[in-house]
PDB file of C-alpha atoms and ligand atoms in Angstrom:
ATOM      1  CA  MET A   1     226.638 133.430 -15.129  1.00 54.00           C
ATOM      2  CA  SER A   2     229.082 131.165 -17.779  1.00 55.00           C
ATOM      3  CA  SER A   3     229.619 130.543 -21.432  1.00 65.00           C
ATOM      4  CA  PRO A   4     230.796 128.157 -23.562  1.00 72.00           C
ATOM      5  CA  GLU A   5     234.196 130.149 -23.944  1.00 84.00           C
ATOM      6  CA  GLY A   6     234.285 129.885 -19.981  1.00 93.00           C
ATOM      7  CA  TYR A   7     233.559 133.524 -18.927  1.00 95.00           C
ATOM      8  CA  ALA A   8     232.373 133.227 -15.274  1.00 94.00           C
ATOM      9  CA  PRO A   9     232.798 136.223 -13.120  1.00 95.00           C
ATOM     10  CA  ARG A  10     230.977 135.686  -9.816  1.00 95.00           C
ATOM     11  CA  ASP A  11     227.942 137.969  -8.941  1.00 94.00           C
ATOM     12  CA  GLY A  12     228.839 140.632  -6.958  1.00 96.00           C
ATOM     13  CA  VAL A  13     232.343 140.219  -6.502  1.00 98.00           C
ATOM     14  CA  LEU A  14     234.138 143.487  -7.729  1.00 98.00           C
ATOM     15  CA  GLU A  15     237.596 142.254  -8.786  1.00 97.00           C
ATOM     16  CA  GLU A  16     235.785 139.772 -11.188  1.00 97.00           C
ATOM     17  CA  GLN A  17     232.897 142.046 -12.509  1.00 97.00           C
ATOM     18  CA  THR A  18     232.929 144.809 -15.273  1.00 97.00           C
ATOM     19  CA  TRP A  19     231.626 148.332 -14.938  1.00 97.00           C
ATOM     20  CA  PRO A  20     228.533 147.607 -16.401  1.00 97.00           C
ATOM     21  CA  ALA A  21     227.596 145.030 -14.476  1.00 95.00           C
ATOM     22  CA  MET A  22     228.094 147.257 -11.428  1.00 96.00           C
ATOM     23  CA  ARG A  23     227.139 150.632 -12.270  1.00 95.00           C
ATOM     24  CA  ASP A  24     223.309 150.329 -12.220  1.00 94.00           C
ATOM     25  CA  GLY A  25     220.912 149.774  -9.358  1.00 92.00           C
ATOM     26  CA  ASP A  26     221.056 149.373  -5.851  1.00 94.00           C
ATOM     27  CA  TRP A  27     223.711 147.853  -3.687  1.00 97.00           C
ATOM     28  CA  PRO A  28     223.016 148.173  -0.453  1.00 97.00           C
ATOM     29  CA  VAL A  29     225.568 145.918   1.278  1.00 98.00           C
ATOM     30  CA  ALA A  30     229.386 145.763   0.821  1.00 98.00           C
ATOM     31  CA  LEU A  31     231.646 143.192   2.480  1.00 98.00           C
ATOM     32  CA  VAL A  32     235.295 143.854   2.785  1.00 98.00           C
ATOM     33  CA  PRO A  33     237.512 140.849   4.034  1.00 98.00           C
ATOM     34  CA  PHE A  34     240.541 141.176   6.232  1.00 98.00           C
ATOM     35  CA  GLY A  35     243.583 138.795   5.664  1.00 98.00           C
ATOM     36  CA  ALA A  36     246.721 138.534   6.871  1.00 98.00           C
ATOM     37  CA  THR A  37     249.764 137.152   5.333  1.00 98.00           C
ATOM     38  CA  GLU A  38     251.806 134.845   7.891  1.00 97.00           C
ATOM     39  CA  PRO A  39     252.975 131.085   8.427  1.00 97.00           C
ATOM     40  CA  HIS A  40     250.343 128.623   8.926  1.00 97.00           C
ATOM     41  CA  ASN A  41     251.870 125.845  10.523  1.00 95.00           C
ATOM     42  CA  THR A  42     254.021 123.929   7.816  1.00 96.00           C
ATOM     43  CA  HIS A  43     250.937 123.018   5.903  1.00 97.00           C
ATOM     44  CA  LEU A  44     248.945 125.678   4.882  1.00 98.00           C
ATOM     45  CA  PRO A  45     249.892 128.580   2.972  1.00 98.00           C
ATOM     46  CA  TYR A  46     250.685 132.250   4.138  1.00 98.00           C
ATOM     47  CA  GLY A  47     247.594 133.666   2.535  1.00 98.00           C
ATOM     48  CA  THR A  48     245.324 131.467   4.257  1.00 98.00           C
ATOM     49  CA  ASP A  49     243.393 134.266   6.061  1.00 98.00           C
ATOM     50  CA  THR A  50     243.166 136.325   2.776  1.00 98.00           C
ATOM     51  CA  ILE A  51     241.979 133.201   0.758  1.00 98.00           C
ATOM     52  CA  MET A  52     239.197 132.325   3.495  1.00 98.00           C
ATOM     53  CA  GLY A  53     238.181 136.060   3.606  1.00 98.00           C
ATOM     54  CA  ARG A  54     237.827 136.236  -0.052  1.00 98.00           C
ATOM     55  CA  GLU A  55     236.005 133.140  -0.867  1.00 98.00           C
ATOM     56  CA  VAL A  56     233.632 133.421   2.307  1.00 98.00           C
ATOM     57  CA  ALA A  57     232.678 137.013   1.050  1.00 98.00           C
ATOM     58  CA  ALA A  58     232.164 135.811  -2.981  1.00 98.00           C
ATOM     59  CA  ARG A  59     229.875 132.893  -1.711  1.00 98.00           C
ATOM     60  CA  VAL A  60     227.977 135.255   0.567  1.00 98.00           C
ATOM     61  CA  ALA A  61     227.437 137.473  -2.350  1.00 98.00           C
ATOM     62  CA  ALA A  62     226.452 134.690  -4.040  1.00 97.00           C
ATOM     63  CA  ALA A  63     223.922 133.380  -1.570  1.00 97.00           C
ATOM     64  CA  CYS A  64     222.479 136.938  -1.218  1.00 98.00           C
ATOM     65  CA  ALA A  65     222.111 137.182  -5.105  1.00 96.00           C
ATOM     66  CA  ALA A  66     220.097 133.774  -5.069  1.00 96.00           C
ATOM     67  CA  GLN A  67     217.790 135.678  -2.443  1.00 96.00           C
ATOM     68  CA  GLY A  68     217.461 138.830  -4.673  1.00 96.00           C
ATOM     69  CA  VAL A  69     219.682 141.117  -2.465  1.00 97.00           C
ATOM     70  CA  ARG A  70     222.698 142.614  -4.059  1.00 97.00           C
ATOM     71  CA  VAL A  71     225.694 142.374  -2.039  1.00 98.00           C
ATOM     72  CA  VAL A  72     229.376 143.773  -3.293  1.00 98.00           C
ATOM     73  CA  ALA A  73     232.238 141.927  -2.155  1.00 98.00           C
ATOM     74  CA  LEU A  74     235.350 143.968  -2.506  1.00 98.00           C
ATOM     75  CA  PRO A  75     238.531 142.893  -2.559  1.00 98.00           C
ATOM     76  CA  ALA A  76     240.281 141.290   0.256  1.00 98.00           C
ATOM     77  CA  VAL A  77     243.135 143.154   2.216  1.00 98.00           C
ATOM     78  CA  PRO A  78     245.769 140.851   2.083  1.00 98.00           C
ATOM     79  CA  PHE A  79     247.718 142.026   5.268  1.00 98.00           C
ATOM     80  CA  GLY A  80     246.647 142.066   8.557  1.00 98.00           C
ATOM     81  CA  VAL A  81     248.060 143.083  12.129  1.00 98.00           C
ATOM     82  CA  ASN A  82     250.721 140.981  12.998  1.00 97.00           C
ATOM     83  CA  THR A  83     252.838 142.833  15.318  1.00 96.00           C
ATOM     84  CA  THR A  84     254.073 139.894  17.875  1.00 93.00           C
ATOM     85  CA  GLN A  85     254.978 137.349  14.726  1.00 92.00           C
ATOM     86  CA  LEU A  86     257.340 139.654  13.137  1.00 93.00           C
ATOM     87  CA  ASP A  87     260.265 137.336  13.638  1.00 92.00           C
ATOM     88  CA  LEU A  88     258.616 134.875  11.298  1.00 95.00           C
ATOM     89  CA  ARG A  89     260.085 135.224   8.205  1.00 96.00           C
ATOM     90  CA  PHE A  90     257.960 137.081   5.420  1.00 97.00           C
ATOM     91  CA  THR A  91     255.398 137.716   8.212  1.00 97.00           C
ATOM     92  CA  ILE A  92     253.883 141.218   6.884  1.00 98.00           C
ATOM     93  CA  ASN A  93     252.332 143.548   9.419  1.00 98.00           C
ATOM     94  CA  ILE A  94     250.326 146.290   8.992  1.00 98.00           C
ATOM     95  CA  MET A  95     249.762 148.461  12.486  1.00 98.00           C
ATOM     96  CA  PRO A  96     246.308 148.992  13.707  1.00 97.00           C
ATOM     97  CA  SER A  97     246.283 152.479  12.925  1.00 98.00           C
ATOM     98  CA  THR A  98     247.101 151.525   9.242  1.00 98.00           C
ATOM     99  CA  GLN A  99     244.325 149.645   8.963  1.00 98.00           C
ATOM    100  CA  LEU A 100     242.121 152.452  10.382  1.00 98.00           C
ATOM    101  CA  ALA A 101     243.268 154.837   7.785  1.00 98.00           C
ATOM    102  CA  LEU A 102     242.795 152.075   4.672  1.00 98.00           C
ATOM    103  CA  LEU A 103     239.142 151.322   6.070  1.00 98.00           C
ATOM    104  CA  ARG A 104     238.061 155.140   6.644  1.00 98.00           C
ATOM    105  CA  ASP A 105     239.112 155.270   2.691  1.00 98.00           C
ATOM    106  CA  VAL A 106     237.227 152.589   1.908  1.00 98.00           C
ATOM    107  CA  VAL A 107     234.489 153.983   4.129  1.00 98.00           C
ATOM    108  CA  LYS A 108     234.548 157.339   1.989  1.00 98.00           C
ATOM    109  CA  SER A 109     234.885 155.707  -1.285  1.00 98.00           C
ATOM    110  CA  LEU A 110     231.651 153.775  -0.637  1.00 98.00           C
ATOM    111  CA  GLU A 111     229.657 156.613   0.733  1.00 97.00           C
ATOM    112  CA  PRO A 112     228.748 158.153  -2.662  1.00 97.00           C
ATOM    113  CA  HIS A 113     227.599 154.965  -4.204  1.00 96.00           C
ATOM    114  CA  GLY A 114     224.471 154.031  -2.250  1.00 94.00           C
ATOM    115  CA  VAL A 115     226.124 151.495  -0.035  1.00 97.00           C
ATOM    116  CA  ARG A 116     224.157 151.579   3.493  1.00 97.00           C
ATOM    117  CA  ALA A 117     225.786 148.860   5.664  1.00 98.00           C
ATOM    118  CA  LEU A 118     229.586 147.533   5.186  1.00 98.00           C
ATOM    119  CA  VAL A 119     230.195 144.382   6.912  1.00 98.00           C
ATOM    120  CA  LEU A 120     234.012 143.620   7.885  1.00 98.00           C
ATOM    121  CA  LEU A 121     234.717 140.418   7.373  1.00 98.00           C
ATOM    122  CA  ASN A 122     237.590 139.351   9.550  1.00 98.00           C
ATOM    123  CA  ALA A 123     239.856 135.977   9.033  1.00 98.00           C
ATOM    124  CA  HIS A 124     242.460 136.716  11.069  1.00 97.00           C
ATOM    125  CA  GLY A 125     242.536 136.932  15.313  1.00 95.00           C
ATOM    126  CA  GLY A 126     245.280 139.921  15.267  1.00 96.00           C
ATOM    127  CA  ASN A 127     242.811 142.196  13.485  1.00 97.00           C
ATOM    128  CA  GLU A 128     240.992 143.605  16.252  1.00 95.00           C
ATOM    129  CA  LEU A 129     238.691 145.824  14.262  1.00 98.00           C
ATOM    130  CA  ARG A 130     236.022 146.884  16.831  1.00 98.00           C
ATOM    131  CA  ALA A 131     238.323 149.974  17.761  1.00 98.00           C
ATOM    132  CA  LEU A 132     238.378 150.799  14.349  1.00 98.00           C
ATOM    133  CA  VAL A 133     234.264 150.883  13.776  1.00 98.00           C
ATOM    134  CA  ARG A 134     233.868 152.713  17.140  1.00 98.00           C
ATOM    135  CA  GLU A 135     236.122 155.124  15.587  1.00 98.00           C
ATOM    136  CA  LEU A 136     234.552 155.742  12.507  1.00 98.00           C
ATOM    137  CA  GLN A 137     231.292 154.785  13.056  1.00 98.00           C
ATOM    138  CA  PRO A 138     230.017 158.730  14.106  1.00 98.00           C
ATOM    139  CA  SER A 139     231.489 160.058  10.825  1.00 97.00           C
ATOM    140  CA  THR A 140     229.719 157.934   8.344  1.00 98.00           C
ATOM    141  CA  PRO A 141     226.096 157.217   7.427  1.00 97.00           C
ATOM    142  CA  ILE A 142     227.127 153.576   6.469  1.00 98.00           C
ATOM    143  CA  VAL A 143     226.128 151.273   9.104  1.00 98.00           C
ATOM    144  CA  LEU A 144     229.124 149.340  10.083  1.00 98.00           C
ATOM    145  CA  SER A 145     229.400 145.810  11.547  1.00 98.00           C
ATOM    146  CA  ILE A 146     232.142 142.836  11.983  1.00 98.00           C
ATOM    147  CA  VAL A 147     231.731 139.644  11.276  1.00 98.00           C
ATOM    148  CA  ASN A 148     234.959 136.992  12.476  1.00 98.00           C
ATOM    149  CA  TRP A 149     233.743 134.260   9.197  1.00 98.00           C
ATOM    150  CA  TRP A 150     235.269 131.565  11.785  1.00 98.00           C
ATOM    151  CA  GLN A 151     232.738 132.056  14.417  1.00 97.00           C
ATOM    152  CA  ALA A 152     229.753 132.060  12.343  1.00 98.00           C
ATOM    153  CA  GLY A 153     229.531 128.268  11.898  1.00 96.00           C
ATOM    154  CA  ASP A 154     228.951 125.897  14.419  1.00 95.00           C
ATOM    155  CA  HIS A 155     232.281 124.164  15.920  1.00 96.00           C
ATOM    156  CA  GLY A 156     230.670 120.955  16.852  1.00 96.00           C
ATOM    157  CA  VAL A 157     231.679 119.570  13.412  1.00 95.00           C
ATOM    158  CA  PHE A 158     235.072 119.509  14.612  1.00 96.00           C
ATOM    159  CA  GLU A 159     236.988 117.638  16.985  1.00 94.00           C
ATOM    160  CA  SER A 160     239.014 120.522  18.275  1.00 92.00           C
ATOM    161  CA  ALA A 161     238.827 123.619  16.088  1.00 96.00           C
ATOM    162  CA  GLY A 162     241.893 125.363  17.062  1.00 93.00           C
ATOM    163  CA  ASP A 163     243.140 128.659  16.844  1.00 90.00           C
ATOM    164  CA  HIS A 164     245.308 129.356  14.215  1.00 93.00           C
ATOM    165  CA  ALA A 165     245.885 126.425  11.489  1.00 95.00           C
ATOM    166  CA  GLY A 166     244.277 124.337  13.590  1.00 96.00           C
ATOM    167  CA  GLU A 167     241.450 121.839  12.595  1.00 97.00           C
ATOM    168  CA  LEU A 168     238.864 124.811  11.475  1.00 97.00           C
ATOM    169  CA  GLU A 169     241.083 126.481   9.216  1.00 98.00           C
ATOM    170  CA  THR A 170     243.184 123.513   7.720  1.00 98.00           C
ATOM    171  CA  ALA A 171     239.626 121.868   7.166  1.00 98.00           C
ATOM    172  CA  ALA A 172     238.503 125.070   5.410  1.00 98.00           C
ATOM    173  CA  ILE A 173     241.480 125.429   3.350  1.00 98.00           C
ATOM    174  CA  MET A 174     241.090 121.534   2.381  1.00 98.00           C
ATOM    175  CA  HIS A 175     237.599 122.521   0.922  1.00 98.00           C
ATOM    176  CA  VAL A 176     238.347 125.952  -0.869  1.00 98.00           C
ATOM    177  CA  ALA A 177     241.969 125.600  -1.976  1.00 98.00           C
ATOM    178  CA  PRO A 178     243.008 121.566  -1.834  1.00 98.00           C
ATOM    179  CA  HIS A 179     245.823 122.497  -4.038  1.00 98.00           C
ATOM    180  CA  LEU A 180     247.568 124.518  -1.687  1.00 98.00           C
ATOM    181  CA  VAL A 181     247.649 122.168   1.203  1.00 98.00           C
ATOM    182  CA  VAL A 182     250.807 120.193   1.999  1.00 98.00           C
ATOM    183  CA  PRO A 183     249.482 116.471   1.054  1.00 96.00           C
ATOM    184  CA  ASP A 184     251.588 114.261   3.440  1.00 96.00           C
ATOM    185  CA  ARG A 185     250.224 114.573   6.811  1.00 95.00           C
ATOM    186  CA  ASN A 186     252.929 113.452   8.629  1.00 95.00           C
ATOM    187  CA  THR A 187     254.805 116.341   7.651  1.00 96.00           C
ATOM    188  CA  TRP A 188     252.282 118.956   9.626  1.00 97.00           C
ATOM    189  CA  GLY A 189     253.069 120.174  13.024  1.00 95.00           C
ATOM    190  CA  ASP A 190     250.690 119.250  15.794  1.00 94.00           C
ATOM    191  CA  GLY A 191     250.064 122.790  16.700  1.00 95.00           C
ATOM    192  CA  HIS A 192     250.868 122.595  20.387  1.00 94.00           C
ATOM    193  CA  ALA A 193     250.588 125.820  22.244  1.00 93.00           C
ATOM    194  CA  LYS A 194     252.372 126.694  25.504  1.00 95.00           C
ATOM    195  CA  ALA A 195     249.798 128.364  28.109  1.00 94.00           C
ATOM    196  CA  SER A 196     250.426 131.473  29.777  1.00 95.00           C
ATOM    197  CA  VAL A 197     252.599 131.446  32.880  1.00 96.00           C
ATOM    198  CA  PHE A 198     250.044 134.141  34.339  1.00 96.00           C
ATOM    199  CA  ASP A 199     247.044 132.725  36.393  1.00 97.00           C
ATOM    200  CA  GLY A 200     244.884 135.870  34.939  1.00 97.00           C
ATOM    201  CA  VAL A 201     245.549 135.293  31.369  1.00 96.00           C
ATOM    202  CA  ARG A 202     244.673 131.920  31.339  1.00 96.00           C
ATOM    203  CA  SER A 203     241.340 132.234  33.458  1.00 97.00           C
ATOM    204  CA  GLY A 204     240.518 135.046  30.488  1.00 96.00           C
ATOM    205  CA  TRP A 205     240.169 138.020  32.510  1.00 98.00           C
ATOM    206  CA  ALA A 206     243.999 139.461  31.671  1.00 98.00           C
ATOM    207  CA  TRP A 207     245.031 139.607  28.420  1.00 96.00           C
ATOM    208  CA  MET A 208     248.128 140.087  26.668  1.00 95.00           C
ATOM    209  CA  PRO A 209     249.766 139.422  23.132  1.00 93.00           C
ATOM    210  CA  ARG A 210     251.154 136.300  22.320  1.00 91.00           C
ATOM    211  CA  ARG A 211     254.518 136.404  21.326  1.00 88.00           C
ATOM    212  CA  TRP A 212     254.218 133.738  18.610  1.00 88.00           C
ATOM    213  CA  THR A 213     257.823 132.396  18.718  1.00 91.00           C
ATOM    214  CA  GLN A 214     257.729 131.310  22.342  1.00 92.00           C
ATOM    215  CA  VAL A 215     253.984 129.791  22.188  1.00 92.00           C
ATOM    216  CA  THR A 216     254.593 127.444  19.167  1.00 93.00           C
ATOM    217  CA  ALA A 217     257.333 125.552  17.949  1.00 93.00           C
ATOM    218  CA  ASP A 218     255.329 125.465  14.041  1.00 93.00           C
ATOM    219  CA  THR A 219     253.255 128.399  14.100  1.00 94.00           C
ATOM    220  CA  GLY A 220     250.258 126.269  14.485  1.00 95.00           C
ATOM    221  CA  VAL A 221     248.003 126.653  17.369  1.00 94.00           C
ATOM    222  CA  GLY A 222     245.599 124.089  17.199  1.00 95.00           C
ATOM    223  CA  ASN A 223     246.109 120.401  15.804  1.00 94.00           C
ATOM    224  CA  PRO A 224     245.131 120.027  12.538  1.00 96.00           C
ATOM    225  CA  ARG A 225     245.323 116.073  12.124  1.00 95.00           C
ATOM    226  CA  GLU A 226     241.802 115.471  12.301  1.00 95.00           C
ATOM    227  CA  ALA A 227     240.595 117.917   9.458  1.00 96.00           C
ATOM    228  CA  THR A 228     239.037 116.733   6.455  1.00 97.00           C
ATOM    229  CA  ALA A 229     237.446 118.870   3.461  1.00 97.00           C
ATOM    230  CA  GLU A 230     234.376 117.207   4.257  1.00 98.00           C
ATOM    231  CA  LYS A 231     234.307 119.207   7.535  1.00 98.00           C
ATOM    232  CA  GLY A 232     235.324 121.948   5.780  1.00 98.00           C
ATOM    233  CA  ALA A 233     232.593 121.891   3.235  1.00 98.00           C
ATOM    234  CA  ALA A 234     229.929 121.984   5.918  1.00 98.00           C
ATOM    235  CA  PHE A 235     231.425 124.372   8.402  1.00 98.00           C
ATOM    236  CA  VAL A 236     232.022 127.323   5.620  1.00 98.00           C
ATOM    237  CA  ALA A 237     228.530 126.280   3.913  1.00 98.00           C
ATOM    238  CA  GLN A 238     226.906 127.154   7.423  1.00 98.00           C
ATOM    239  CA  ALA A 239     229.057 130.207   7.832  1.00 98.00           C
ATOM    240  CA  VAL A 240     227.990 131.574   4.733  1.00 98.00           C
ATOM    241  CA  GLU A 241     224.194 130.685   5.093  1.00 98.00           C
ATOM    242  CA  ARG A 242     224.378 132.786   8.097  1.00 98.00           C
ATOM    243  CA  ILE A 243     226.533 135.915   7.129  1.00 98.00           C
ATOM    244  CA  ALA A 244     224.375 136.121   3.863  1.00 98.00           C
ATOM    245  CA  ALA A 245     221.266 135.999   6.195  1.00 98.00           C
ATOM    246  CA  PHE A 246     222.758 138.489   8.020  1.00 98.00           C
ATOM    247  CA  CYS A 247     223.613 140.932   5.210  1.00 98.00           C
ATOM    248  CA  VAL A 248     219.934 140.185   3.684  1.00 98.00           C
ATOM    249  CA  GLN A 249     218.445 141.589   7.159  1.00 97.00           C
ATOM    250  CA  LEU A 250     221.092 144.408   6.820  1.00 98.00           C
ATOM    251  CA  ALA A 251     220.096 145.311   3.187  1.00 97.00           C
ATOM    252  CA  GLY A 252     216.519 146.096   4.725  1.00 95.00           C
ATOM    253  CA  ALA A 253     217.189 147.702   7.964  1.00 94.00           C
ATOM    254  CA  ASP A 254     216.594 150.863   8.991  1.00 93.00           C
ATOM    255  CA  PRO A 255     219.578 152.797  10.300  1.00 89.00           C
ATOM    256  CA  ASN A 256     217.146 154.613  12.825  1.00 90.00           C
ATOM    257  CA  ALA A 257     215.397 151.220  14.083  1.00 91.00           C
ATOM    258  CA  MET A 258     217.977 148.635  14.354  1.00 92.00           C
ATOM    259  CA  TRP A 259     217.354 147.894  17.942  1.00 92.00           C
ATOM    260  CA  ALA A 260     213.974 146.250  19.567  1.00 91.00           C
ATOM    261  CA  ASP A 261     213.008 144.501  22.357  1.00 91.00           C
ATOM    262  CA  PRO A 262     212.788 140.857  21.763  1.00 86.00           C
TER     263      PRO A 262
HETATM  264 ZN1   ZN B 301     244.740 132.059   9.875  1.00 90.72          ZN
END
């Protein structure tokens, strides 16, 4: 919706919408983006994950609206779990237990308003939301699910998608917020990350959190050099399309018949 005066709240984006726009009718699905506040190499902003979660949620809501399904995109949670990055200045950590308390309150707030499914739209690897969903699902009729937005598109568009502030994330921000990417690529860190000294961790069957400042010199994990706004646009569009299709399916799903033989 737009007008000559420039009024243009996006469909379903709660922080932009008025009460009358949201008050009536059926809103079967809600999205809550989970971001983070942490350094992203030397060229992306602290809010990268929050910006991406918020933007993907807004685009998913618009894509669903275009298919006649109302999806409300809630405001993004700007802080994430960063317990092993606290020696990096102005990283703001919230504990998994805080995240659980917050999510419980969000779910309880949504219950009286007809929302039948809530998608946790995650944008930060340190947010391990499964344990939260496992704890909360038995106490709410709202169907809870998790989407890591960066896994919803095809990584084949990238030379090397990378992990943190790498090619994927850099391309995505170049697409959605180009004014926030440091323009001189020569100043970007190469995102080199050290491998674990443990065989089991390198093989993937053992796990321990990374002490960020021991792993990487520039805070990045993954080389951003090959990132372009075009790759970001292609990847984000594909992720949005897939997540929107998931939301449309959720909107029509019967909570008692969500598993079936193929
Ligand atoms: Zn990130």
